[in-house]
Amino acid sequence: MMRWAKILAFAAFLAVGCSGTADAEDPDVRFSLEMITHHRQTLKLADMVKGRSTDTFVTGLATKLRTGERTEIDVMSNWLTMWNMPLPKGATYQMTGSATTADFTALQSRTGPEFDQMWLTTLSKHLTTGVMMAQIVVATGDHAPTGDLARRIVREQRQEIADIGQHLT
């Protein structure tokens, strides 16, 4: 709960001083465009858990992801709006490591421990892609709030990847 209070306070802070126009080639804009799509894919993965898993780690992680990713989508959407940029459509993202249509199809036909193993493995790869995306904007962007969000994504997703690794062993 404390984490979400911080995120909402952070979002309110971001609403100040984030206006102006940018273009899709700006690293901060590109990050928001791509990360919103990436987060939507994470939400799609999280939504697959209901009815397929009873593992408390898996169900808890899915719940955590749904809440956190939606909040971050809202923050990045607000930035894009303030920058006069259109919001991305859909949840398709074609970056190496992202979940593919084949991954989603394979997950749909699985339940129980088999689903859990495949879901966690797919999610771990997906989160690793998110870390790489965030590291790029940290190195190339100049919008301080985007950098702050990206650093938090790197920290939190690395921890989630480590937790997944421990759960899979």
mmCIF file of C-alpha atoms in Angstrom:
data_model
loop_
_atom_site.group_PDB
_atom_site.id
_atom_site.type_symbol
_atom_site.label_atom_id
_atom_site.label_comp_id
_atom_site.label_asym_id
_atom_site.label_seq_id
_atom_site.Cartn_x
_atom_site.Cartn_y
_atom_site.Cartn_z
ATOM 1 C CA MET A 1 0.000 0.000 0.000
ATOM 2 C CA MET A 2 2.851 2.370 0.830
ATOM 3 C CA ARG A 3 4.381 1.686 -2.603
ATOM 4 C CA TRP A 4 1.187 2.866 -4.351
ATOM 5 C CA ALA A 5 1.004 6.004 -2.249
ATOM 6 C CA LYS A 6 4.534 6.809 -3.389
ATOM 7 C CA ILE A 7 3.647 6.076 -7.014
ATOM 8 C CA LEU A 8 0.587 8.334 -6.866
ATOM 9 C CA ALA A 9 2.591 11.103 -5.229
ATOM 10 C CA PHE A 10 5.230 10.610 -7.896
ATOM 11 C CA ALA A 11 2.551 10.843 -10.619
ATOM 12 C CA ALA A 12 1.249 14.093 -9.151
ATOM 13 C CA PHE A 13 4.799 15.478 -9.103
ATOM 14 C CA LEU A 14 5.200 14.497 -12.738
ATOM 15 C CA ALA A 15 2.134 16.396 -13.794
ATOM 16 C CA VAL A 16 4.052 19.573 -13.027
ATOM 17 C CA GLY A 17 6.735 20.539 -15.525
ATOM 18 C CA CYS A 18 6.102 17.769 -18.068
ATOM 19 C CA SER A 19 4.399 19.772 -20.759
ATOM 20 C CA GLY A 20 5.543 20.565 -24.251
ATOM 21 C CA THR A 21 5.768 18.743 -27.521
ATOM 22 C CA ALA A 22 8.123 15.910 -28.344
ATOM 23 C CA ASP A 23 8.475 13.376 -31.115
ATOM 24 C CA ALA A 24 8.514 9.586 -31.221
ATOM 25 C CA GLU A 25 12.293 9.522 -31.685
ATOM 26 C CA ASP A 26 12.921 11.216 -28.333
ATOM 27 C CA PRO A 27 14.258 8.508 -25.965
ATOM 28 C CA ASP A 28 11.820 9.423 -23.196
ATOM 29 C CA VAL A 29 8.830 9.398 -25.552
ATOM 30 C CA ARG A 30 9.954 6.158 -27.172
ATOM 31 C CA PHE A 31 10.330 4.581 -23.731
ATOM 32 C CA SER A 32 6.781 5.521 -22.709
ATOM 33 C CA LEU A 33 5.330 4.344 -26.022
ATOM 34 C CA GLU A 34 7.151 1.024 -25.881
ATOM 35 C CA MET A 35 6.838 0.430 -22.143
ATOM 36 C CA ILE A 36 3.075 1.036 -22.189
ATOM 37 C CA THR A 37 2.794 -1.667 -24.835
ATOM 38 C CA HIS A 38 5.182 -3.902 -22.879
ATOM 39 C CA HIS A 39 3.154 -3.374 -19.682
ATOM 40 C CA ARG A 40 -0.073 -4.200 -21.528
ATOM 41 C CA GLN A 41 1.522 -7.474 -22.511
ATOM 42 C CA THR A 42 2.447 -8.053 -18.861
ATOM 43 C CA LEU A 43 -1.208 -7.453 -17.938
ATOM 44 C CA LYS A 44 -2.260 -9.989 -20.555
ATOM 45 C CA LEU A 45 0.135 -12.512 -18.999
ATOM 46 C CA ALA A 46 -1.137 -11.708 -15.485
ATOM 47 C CA ASP A 47 -4.750 -12.131 -16.584
ATOM 48 C CA MET A 48 -3.979 -15.660 -17.802
ATOM 49 C CA VAL A 49 -3.274 -16.869 -14.252
ATOM 50 C CA LYS A 50 -6.888 -16.880 -13.043
ATOM 51 C CA GLY A 51 -8.312 -20.371 -13.313
ATOM 52 C CA ARG A 52 -4.991 -21.879 -14.405
ATOM 53 C CA SER A 53 -2.896 -21.667 -11.227
ATOM 54 C CA THR A 54 -3.374 -22.248 -7.523
ATOM 55 C CA ASP A 55 0.274 -21.556 -6.677
ATOM 56 C CA THR A 56 0.228 -18.654 -4.203
ATOM 57 C CA PHE A 57 3.506 -17.246 -5.543
ATOM 58 C CA VAL A 58 2.134 -17.166 -9.110
ATOM 59 C CA THR A 59 -1.272 -15.752 -8.154
ATOM 60 C CA GLY A 60 0.300 -13.177 -5.835
ATOM 61 C CA LEU A 61 2.787 -12.044 -8.461
ATOM 62 C CA ALA A 62 0.016 -11.741 -11.058
ATOM 63 C CA THR A 63 -2.017 -9.566 -8.682
ATOM 64 C CA LYS A 64 0.998 -7.388 -7.892
ATOM 65 C CA LEU A 65 1.796 -6.965 -11.583
ATOM 66 C CA ARG A 66 -1.774 -6.009 -12.490
ATOM 67 C CA THR A 67 -1.807 -3.223 -9.926
ATOM 68 C CA GLY A 68 1.704 -1.873 -10.547
ATOM 69 C CA GLU A 69 1.662 -2.044 -14.335
ATOM 70 C CA ARG A 70 -1.695 -0.247 -14.572
ATOM 71 C CA THR A 71 -0.420 2.561 -12.376
ATOM 72 C CA GLU A 72 2.736 2.954 -14.467
ATOM 73 C CA ILE A 73 0.696 2.891 -17.693
ATOM 74 C CA ASP A 74 -1.383 5.773 -16.305
ATOM 75 C CA VAL A 75 1.747 7.784 -15.455
ATOM 76 C CA MET A 76 3.351 7.236 -18.868
ATOM 77 C CA SER A 77 0.041 7.916 -20.646
ATOM 78 C CA ASN A 78 -0.154 11.265 -18.863
ATOM 79 C CA TRP A 79 3.362 12.128 -20.039
ATOM 80 C CA LEU A 80 2.511 11.233 -23.624
ATOM 81 C CA THR A 81 -0.632 13.357 -23.456
ATOM 82 C CA MET A 82 1.343 16.302 -22.078
ATOM 83 C CA TRP A 83 3.885 15.828 -24.881
ATOM 84 C CA ASN A 84 1.045 15.828 -27.430
ATOM 85 C CA MET A 85 1.831 12.257 -28.433
ATOM 86 C CA PRO A 86 -0.801 9.613 -29.255
ATOM 87 C CA LEU A 87 -1.131 6.668 -26.928
ATOM 88 C CA PRO A 88 -0.016 3.312 -28.334
ATOM 89 C CA LYS A 89 -2.711 0.910 -29.433
ATOM 90 C CA GLY A 90 -2.832 -2.776 -28.576
ATOM 91 C CA ALA A 91 -0.525 -5.080 -26.651
ATOM 92 C CA THR A 92 1.714 -6.320 -29.447
ATOM 93 C CA TYR A 93 5.402 -5.761 -28.930
ATOM 94 C CA GLN A 94 8.148 -7.277 -31.037
ATOM 95 C CA MET A 95 11.340 -6.962 -29.001
ATOM 96 C CA THR A 96 13.583 -9.945 -28.446
ATOM 97 C CA GLY A 97 12.534 -11.612 -25.212
ATOM 98 C CA SER A 98 8.971 -10.319 -25.177
ATOM 99 C CA ALA A 99 6.162 -12.830 -25.000
ATOM 100 C CA THR A 100 5.120 -14.039 -28.435
ATOM 101 C CA THR A 101 1.791 -15.163 -29.825
ATOM 102 C CA ALA A 102 3.138 -18.720 -29.603
ATOM 103 C CA ASP A 103 3.888 -18.190 -25.877
ATOM 104 C CA PHE A 104 0.333 -17.019 -25.218
ATOM 105 C CA THR A 105 -1.111 -19.898 -27.236
ATOM 106 C CA ALA A 106 0.988 -22.455 -25.353
ATOM 107 C CA LEU A 107 0.002 -20.962 -21.984
ATOM 108 C CA GLN A 108 -3.711 -21.045 -22.835
ATOM 109 C CA SER A 109 -3.724 -24.822 -23.043
ATOM 110 C CA ARG A 110 -1.950 -25.426 -19.741
ATOM 111 C CA THR A 111 -3.034 -25.489 -16.101
ATOM 112 C CA GLY A 112 -1.528 -26.333 -12.717
ATOM 113 C CA PRO A 113 2.210 -26.848 -12.238
ATOM 114 C CA GLU A 114 2.804 -27.093 -15.989
ATOM 115 C CA PHE A 115 1.200 -23.659 -16.474
ATOM 116 C CA ASP A 116 3.100 -22.229 -13.497
ATOM 117 C CA GLN A 117 6.481 -23.354 -14.837
ATOM 118 C CA MET A 118 5.800 -22.044 -18.342
ATOM 119 C CA TRP A 119 4.222 -18.806 -17.094
ATOM 120 C CA LEU A 120 7.082 -17.997 -14.745
ATOM 121 C CA THR A 121 9.682 -18.767 -17.417
ATOM 122 C CA THR A 122 7.844 -16.614 -19.976
ATOM 123 C CA LEU A 123 7.348 -13.808 -17.471
ATOM 124 C CA SER A 124 11.009 -13.861 -16.458
ATOM 125 C CA LYS A 125 12.105 -13.408 -20.078
ATOM 126 C CA HIS A 126 9.478 -10.708 -20.527
ATOM 127 C CA LEU A 127 10.626 -8.807 -17.427
ATOM 128 C CA THR A 128 14.247 -9.061 -18.584
ATOM 129 C CA THR A 129 13.206 -7.263 -21.765
ATOM 130 C CA GLY A 130 11.581 -4.561 -19.631
ATOM 131 C CA VAL A 131 14.814 -4.131 -17.679
ATOM 132 C CA MET A 132 16.748 -3.688 -20.935
ATOM 133 C CA MET A 133 14.237 -1.102 -22.167
ATOM 134 C CA ALA A 134 14.498 0.824 -18.913
ATOM 135 C CA GLN A 135 18.298 0.740 -18.938
ATOM 136 C CA ILE A 136 18.316 2.272 -22.419
ATOM 137 C CA VAL A 137 16.237 5.290 -21.381
ATOM 138 C CA VAL A 138 18.318 5.738 -18.220
ATOM 139 C CA ALA A 139 21.393 6.021 -20.451
ATOM 140 C CA THR A 140 19.873 8.146 -23.230
ATOM 141 C CA GLY A 141 16.872 10.069 -21.883
ATOM 142 C CA ASP A 142 16.799 13.520 -20.314
ATOM 143 C CA HIS A 143 13.341 13.649 -18.696
ATOM 144 C CA ALA A 144 14.177 13.183 -15.006
ATOM 145 C CA PRO A 145 10.824 11.616 -14.035
ATOM 146 C CA THR A 146 11.163 9.054 -16.845
ATOM 147 C CA GLY A 147 14.655 8.236 -15.596
ATOM 148 C CA ASP A 148 13.329 7.824 -12.062
ATOM 149 C CA LEU A 149 10.576 5.479 -13.247
ATOM 150 C CA ALA A 150 13.034 3.515 -15.390
ATOM 151 C CA ARG A 151 15.479 3.071 -12.494
ATOM 152 C CA ARG A 152 12.627 1.838 -10.295
ATOM 153 C CA ILE A 153 11.527 -0.589 -13.024
ATOM 154 C CA VAL A 154 15.086 -1.928 -13.271
ATOM 155 C CA ARG A 155 15.315 -2.405 -9.500
ATOM 156 C CA GLU A 156 11.869 -3.955 -9.025
ATOM 157 C CA GLN A 157 11.909 -6.197 -12.091
ATOM 158 C CA ARG A 158 15.393 -7.495 -11.292
ATOM 159 C CA GLN A 159 14.042 -8.486 -7.878
ATOM 160 C CA GLU A 160 10.998 -10.137 -9.438
ATOM 161 C CA ILE A 161 13.259 -12.040 -11.853
ATOM 162 C CA ALA A 162 15.393 -13.210 -8.912
ATOM 163 C CA ASP A 163 12.288 -14.263 -6.984
ATOM 164 C CA ILE A 164 11.010 -16.185 -10.014
ATOM 165 C CA GLY A 165 14.383 -17.918 -10.337
ATOM 166 C CA GLN A 166 14.244 -19.012 -6.713
ATOM 167 C CA HIS A 167 10.687 -20.254 -7.102
ATOM 168 C CA LEU A 168 11.570 -22.283 -10.195
ATOM 169 C CA THR A 169 14.427 -24.127 -8.452
#
